[in-house]
Short mmCIF file of C-alpha atoms in Angstrom, two decimals:
data_model
loop_
_atom_site.label_atom_id
_atom_site.label_comp_id
_atom_site.label_asym_id
_atom_site.label_seq_id
_atom_site.Cartn_x
_atom_site.Cartn_y
_atom_site.Cartn_z
CA MET A 1 -11.70 -18.00 -24.01
CA SER A 2 -10.10 -17.20 -20.63
CA GLY A 3 -12.14 -19.74 -18.67
CA LEU A 4 -11.19 -22.65 -20.90
CA ASP A 5 -7.60 -21.45 -21.03
CA ALA A 6 -7.46 -21.43 -17.24
CA ILE A 7 -8.85 -24.98 -17.05
CA VAL A 8 -6.37 -26.29 -19.61
CA SER A 9 -3.37 -24.51 -18.09
CA ASP A 10 -4.21 -25.52 -14.49
CA PRO A 11 -6.53 -28.55 -14.65
CA ARG A 12 -6.02 -29.60 -11.04
CA GLY A 13 -7.59 -26.34 -9.95
CA ALA A 14 -10.70 -26.87 -12.07
CA VAL A 15 -14.19 -27.93 -11.06
CA ILE A 16 -16.22 -29.33 -13.97
CA GLY A 17 -19.90 -29.13 -13.01
CA LEU A 18 -22.70 -30.75 -14.97
CA ASP A 19 -26.44 -31.11 -14.66
CA PHE A 20 -27.83 -34.62 -15.28
CA ASP A 21 -31.17 -34.63 -17.15
CA GLY A 22 -30.93 -32.87 -20.49
CA THR A 23 -27.17 -32.45 -20.11
CA LEU A 24 -25.63 -35.85 -19.40
CA ALA A 25 -28.85 -37.76 -20.13
CA PRO A 26 -31.37 -37.18 -22.94
CA ILE A 27 -34.82 -35.98 -21.89
CA VAL A 28 -37.40 -38.78 -22.18
CA PRO A 29 -41.20 -38.86 -21.64
CA ASP A 30 -40.90 -41.06 -18.53
CA PRO A 31 -38.35 -39.60 -16.06
CA THR A 32 -37.77 -43.03 -14.54
CA ALA A 33 -36.54 -44.23 -17.95
CA ALA A 34 -33.83 -41.55 -18.24
CA ARG A 35 -30.31 -42.90 -18.59
CA VAL A 36 -26.94 -41.27 -19.08
CA HIS A 37 -25.68 -40.75 -22.62
CA PRO A 38 -23.87 -44.00 -23.42
CA ASP A 39 -20.57 -42.22 -24.12
CA ALA A 40 -20.65 -39.80 -21.19
CA PRO A 41 -19.26 -42.01 -18.41
CA ALA A 42 -16.12 -42.96 -20.36
CA ALA A 43 -15.44 -39.31 -21.17
CA LEU A 44 -15.96 -38.35 -17.53
CA VAL A 45 -13.70 -41.15 -16.28
CA GLU A 46 -10.89 -39.70 -18.42
CA LEU A 47 -11.70 -36.16 -17.40
CA GLY A 48 -11.85 -37.05 -13.72
CA SER A 49 -8.28 -38.28 -13.84
CA LEU A 50 -7.11 -34.93 -15.18
CA VAL A 51 -9.04 -32.19 -13.36
CA GLY A 52 -9.58 -31.24 -9.75
CA THR A 53 -13.18 -32.44 -9.44
CA VAL A 54 -16.04 -33.59 -11.62
CA LEU A 55 -19.30 -32.49 -10.01
CA VAL A 56 -22.81 -33.57 -10.98
CA LEU A 57 -25.35 -31.05 -9.67
CA THR A 58 -28.91 -32.24 -10.19
CA GLY A 59 -32.48 -31.91 -9.03
CA ARG A 60 -32.70 -35.69 -8.82
CA PRO A 61 -31.86 -37.58 -5.64
CA ALA A 62 -28.11 -38.15 -5.68
CA ALA A 63 -28.36 -41.95 -5.56
CA VAL A 64 -30.79 -41.96 -8.49
CA ALA A 65 -28.40 -39.91 -10.62
CA VAL A 66 -25.62 -42.39 -9.88
CA GLU A 67 -27.90 -45.33 -10.67
CA TYR A 68 -29.17 -43.81 -13.92
CA GLY A 69 -25.61 -42.87 -14.79
CA SER A 70 -24.42 -46.48 -14.80
CA PRO A 71 -25.09 -48.17 -18.16
CA PRO A 72 -24.76 -51.95 -18.30
CA GLY A 73 -21.49 -53.35 -19.57
CA GLY A 74 -19.44 -50.20 -19.24
CA PRO A 75 -18.13 -47.58 -16.83
CA GLY A 76 -20.65 -45.52 -14.91
CA LEU A 77 -20.65 -42.32 -12.92
CA ALA A 78 -19.48 -44.20 -9.84
CA ASP A 79 -16.26 -44.99 -11.73
CA VAL A 80 -15.35 -41.33 -12.29
CA PRO A 81 -12.30 -40.54 -10.11
CA GLY A 82 -13.20 -38.24 -7.25
CA LEU A 83 -16.77 -37.68 -8.45
CA VAL A 84 -19.15 -35.74 -6.22
CA VAL A 85 -22.90 -35.74 -6.86
CA LEU A 86 -24.99 -33.03 -5.23
CA GLY A 87 -28.63 -34.08 -5.50
CA GLN A 88 -31.93 -32.34 -4.82
CA TYR A 89 -30.34 -29.03 -5.91
CA GLY A 90 -27.44 -29.49 -3.50
CA VAL A 91 -29.15 -30.76 -0.34
CA GLU A 92 -27.93 -34.34 -0.78
CA ARG A 93 -24.33 -35.40 -1.35
CA TRP A 94 -22.96 -38.63 -2.83
CA GLU A 95 -19.21 -39.18 -2.60
CA ALA A 96 -17.20 -42.41 -2.70
CA GLY A 97 -20.39 -44.46 -2.45
CA GLU A 98 -21.67 -42.70 0.67
CA ILE A 99 -24.72 -40.43 0.84
CA VAL A 100 -25.30 -37.60 3.29
CA ALA A 101 -28.85 -36.20 3.29
CA PRO A 102 -31.07 -34.53 5.85
CA PRO A 103 -34.63 -35.80 6.38
CA PRO A 104 -37.35 -34.23 4.23
CA PRO A 105 -39.27 -31.35 5.82
CA PRO A 106 -42.87 -32.06 6.89
CA GLY A 107 -44.29 -29.86 4.12
CA VAL A 108 -43.31 -32.47 1.54
CA GLU A 109 -45.54 -35.05 3.21
CA HIS A 110 -48.42 -32.56 3.26
CA ALA A 111 -48.00 -31.88 -0.46
CA ARG A 112 -47.69 -35.61 -1.18
CA ALA A 113 -51.03 -36.24 0.54
CA GLU A 114 -52.83 -33.36 -1.18
CA LEU A 115 -51.43 -33.64 -4.69
CA PRO A 116 -53.41 -36.67 -6.02
CA GLY A 117 -56.73 -35.09 -5.12
CA LEU A 118 -55.72 -31.76 -6.60
CA LEU A 119 -54.75 -33.38 -9.91
CA ASP A 120 -57.98 -35.38 -10.00
CA ARG A 121 -60.04 -32.23 -9.49
CA LEU A 122 -58.19 -30.48 -12.30
CA GLY A 123 -58.73 -33.38 -14.71
CA THR A 124 -55.11 -33.46 -15.79
CA ALA A 125 -54.97 -36.60 -17.93
CA GLY A 126 -51.45 -37.73 -18.77
CA VAL A 127 -49.80 -35.74 -15.97
CA ARG A 128 -47.26 -37.77 -13.99
CA VAL A 129 -45.94 -37.20 -10.48
CA GLU A 130 -42.34 -38.12 -9.76
CA ASP A 131 -41.73 -38.57 -6.03
CA LYS A 132 -38.16 -37.57 -5.21
CA GLY A 133 -38.47 -38.05 -1.47
CA ARG A 134 -37.59 -34.45 -0.61
CA ALA A 135 -39.56 -33.03 -3.55
CA LEU A 136 -42.46 -33.81 -5.89
CA ALA A 137 -42.10 -33.17 -9.62
CA VAL A 138 -45.28 -32.84 -11.70
CA HIS A 139 -44.51 -33.68 -15.35
CA THR A 140 -46.82 -32.71 -18.21
CA ARG A 141 -44.81 -34.17 -21.11
CA ARG A 142 -47.34 -36.99 -21.59
CA ALA A 143 -50.44 -34.77 -21.51
CA ALA A 144 -52.35 -34.21 -24.76
CA ASP A 145 -51.24 -30.55 -24.69
CA PRO A 146 -48.17 -30.40 -22.41
CA GLU A 147 -47.78 -26.61 -22.47
CA ALA A 148 -51.47 -26.00 -21.72
CA ALA A 149 -51.36 -28.50 -18.87
CA LEU A 150 -48.31 -26.75 -17.45
CA ARG A 151 -50.06 -23.39 -17.53
CA ALA A 152 -53.21 -24.82 -15.93
CA LEU A 153 -51.23 -26.38 -13.11
CA ARG A 154 -48.99 -23.45 -12.27
CA GLU A 155 -51.31 -21.47 -10.00
CA PRO A 156 -52.87 -24.45 -8.14
CA LEU A 157 -49.44 -25.93 -7.48
CA GLU A 158 -48.11 -22.61 -6.25
CA GLU A 159 -51.05 -22.41 -3.82
CA LEU A 160 -50.34 -25.94 -2.59
CA ALA A 161 -46.64 -25.14 -2.24
CA ARG A 162 -47.35 -22.04 -0.16
CA ALA A 163 -49.63 -24.01 2.14
CA ALA A 164 -46.91 -26.63 2.60
CA GLY A 165 -44.04 -24.18 3.05
CA LEU A 166 -42.50 -25.22 -0.26
CA VAL A 167 -41.58 -23.46 -3.50
CA VAL A 168 -42.32 -24.31 -7.14
CA GLU A 169 -39.31 -24.82 -9.40
CA PRO A 170 -40.26 -24.65 -13.10
CA GLY A 171 -38.45 -26.72 -15.70
CA ARG A 172 -38.84 -28.43 -19.06
CA LEU A 173 -42.54 -29.40 -18.94
CA VAL A 174 -42.29 -29.92 -15.20
CA LEU A 175 -43.20 -28.05 -12.03
CA GLU A 176 -41.38 -29.23 -8.93
CA LEU A 177 -42.55 -28.65 -5.38
CA ARG A 178 -39.49 -28.57 -3.14
CA PRO A 179 -38.19 -26.99 0.06
CA PRO A 180 -36.85 -23.42 -0.16
CA GLY A 181 -33.40 -22.28 0.85
CA MET A 182 -31.16 -24.10 -1.61
CA ASP A 183 -30.55 -23.80 -5.34
CA LYS A 184 -27.82 -24.79 -7.76
CA GLY A 185 -26.13 -21.43 -7.45
CA ARG A 186 -25.72 -21.65 -3.69
CA ALA A 187 -24.63 -25.27 -3.94
CA LEU A 188 -22.03 -24.52 -6.61
CA THR A 189 -20.69 -21.46 -4.78
CA ALA A 190 -20.20 -23.46 -1.58
CA PHE A 191 -18.55 -26.32 -3.44
CA LEU A 192 -16.08 -24.05 -5.23
CA ALA A 193 -15.06 -22.58 -1.87
CA GLU A 194 -14.77 -26.04 -0.30
CA ARG A 195 -12.42 -27.22 -3.06
CA SER A 196 -10.44 -23.96 -3.28
CA ALA A 197 -11.18 -24.04 -6.99
CA ARG A 198 -9.17 -21.88 -9.36
CA SER A 199 -11.49 -22.25 -12.37
CA VAL A 200 -14.94 -23.65 -13.14
CA LEU A 201 -17.03 -24.93 -16.02
CA TYR A 202 -20.75 -25.52 -15.59
CA ALA A 203 -23.06 -27.16 -18.14
CA GLY A 204 -26.84 -27.25 -17.88
CA ASP A 205 -30.02 -27.19 -19.93
CA ASP A 206 -32.93 -25.95 -17.81
CA LEU A 207 -34.14 -22.95 -15.85
CA GLY A 208 -32.82 -24.31 -12.56
CA ASP A 209 -29.32 -24.08 -14.02
CA LEU A 210 -29.50 -20.30 -14.37
CA ALA A 211 -28.62 -19.93 -10.69
CA ALA A 212 -25.45 -21.94 -11.34
CA TYR A 213 -24.64 -19.66 -14.28
CA ASP A 214 -24.99 -16.70 -11.93
CA ALA A 215 -22.64 -18.39 -9.47
CA VAL A 216 -20.02 -18.87 -12.18
CA ARG A 217 -20.25 -15.17 -13.06
CA ALA A 218 -20.08 -14.04 -9.44
CA CYS A 219 -17.41 -16.35 -8.01
CA GLY A 220 -14.46 -14.30 -9.24
CA LEU A 221 -12.80 -17.30 -10.90
CA PRO A 222 -12.15 -17.87 -14.59
CA GLY A 223 -15.33 -19.63 -15.66
CA VAL A 224 -17.24 -21.10 -18.58
CA THR A 225 -20.99 -21.62 -18.86
CA VAL A 226 -22.24 -24.24 -21.31
CA CYS A 227 -25.79 -24.68 -22.57
CA SER A 228 -26.99 -28.12 -23.59
CA GLY A 229 -29.32 -26.62 -26.16
CA SER A 230 -32.93 -27.57 -26.89
CA THR A 231 -35.99 -26.03 -28.48
CA GLU A 232 -37.88 -26.24 -25.16
CA VAL A 233 -35.71 -23.80 -23.18
CA THR A 234 -33.91 -20.84 -24.76
CA ALA A 235 -33.05 -18.73 -21.72
CA LEU A 236 -29.78 -20.56 -21.09
CA ALA A 237 -28.56 -20.29 -24.67
CA GLU A 238 -28.94 -16.52 -24.44
CA ARG A 239 -26.58 -16.39 -21.45
CA ALA A 240 -24.12 -19.21 -22.08
CA ASP A 241 -20.55 -18.83 -23.25
CA ILE A 242 -20.86 -22.03 -25.30
CA VAL A 243 -24.00 -23.63 -26.76
CA VAL A 244 -23.87 -27.28 -27.84
CA ASP A 245 -26.47 -29.61 -29.33
CA GLY A 246 -27.94 -31.42 -26.32
CA PRO A 247 -26.20 -34.32 -24.55
CA ASP A 248 -24.46 -35.33 -27.80
CA GLY A 249 -22.83 -31.93 -27.86
CA VAL A 250 -21.95 -32.07 -24.17
CA VAL A 251 -20.16 -35.40 -24.66
CA ALA A 252 -18.29 -34.00 -27.67
CA LEU A 253 -17.22 -30.99 -25.61
CA LEU A 254 -16.02 -33.24 -22.78
CA ARG A 255 -13.97 -35.27 -25.27
CA ASP A 256 -12.49 -32.11 -26.74
CA LEU A 257 -11.55 -30.93 -23.26
CA VAL A 258 -9.90 -34.29 -22.47
CA ALA A 259 -7.93 -34.08 -25.73
CA ALA A 260 -6.78 -30.53 -24.94
CA LEU A 261 -5.66 -31.61 -21.47
CA ARG A 262 -3.83 -34.64 -22.85
CA ASP A 263 -2.02 -32.42 -25.37
CA ARG A 264 -0.92 -29.71 -22.93
#
């Protein structure tokens, strides 16, 4: 595969981009309980010493991804050499322990005030709201019928988003209300240009990662798209160069890449 060959032959020119939830961390019913795969940080620490940049590109706030990526008693994401975390789909940036983030737009506060009443009126038992500061994620995983709850919420949340000047980002049993104007594709494209990358790998698991896949295809560099596969989302597997079995498979792929780089 030309993309992998380019990474192995010229690792210092490579950007290795990864989503967090569902890719580096298993999906769990409570999003605040998500934690990085226990073997991922060690693999990324090794990889970070060999490639140009390891990039985590996530819908979570950047600081939360770093926190949830730091298991007790071992290395964490903060220990990965040269790591950059782009949070909130690329609006926030964590690098070397420092965070750069603009203030949330006023529409988020409007949606935050209106959302509890809307959910009460809809009678959505088991639905959980995750407040990300710049965005609000409505999770249906704990509802009695998660898919039905997701369908019932879609139109009302889109109406609320329009009134607040926001957009709805669908995901794995979640609908996220967030500001428009940025997505993972735009964030990845800008980052590749910033780093003068010569190759790229991007791994993701959810619909928001499709924009990053498009960026890999359009950037003109040798590239590889990886799907962290699940039964909940199939659209990525249909478009990925490599499909692996969830975060376990992602970690195995990272280890294989480290081994190939060590052997070159």
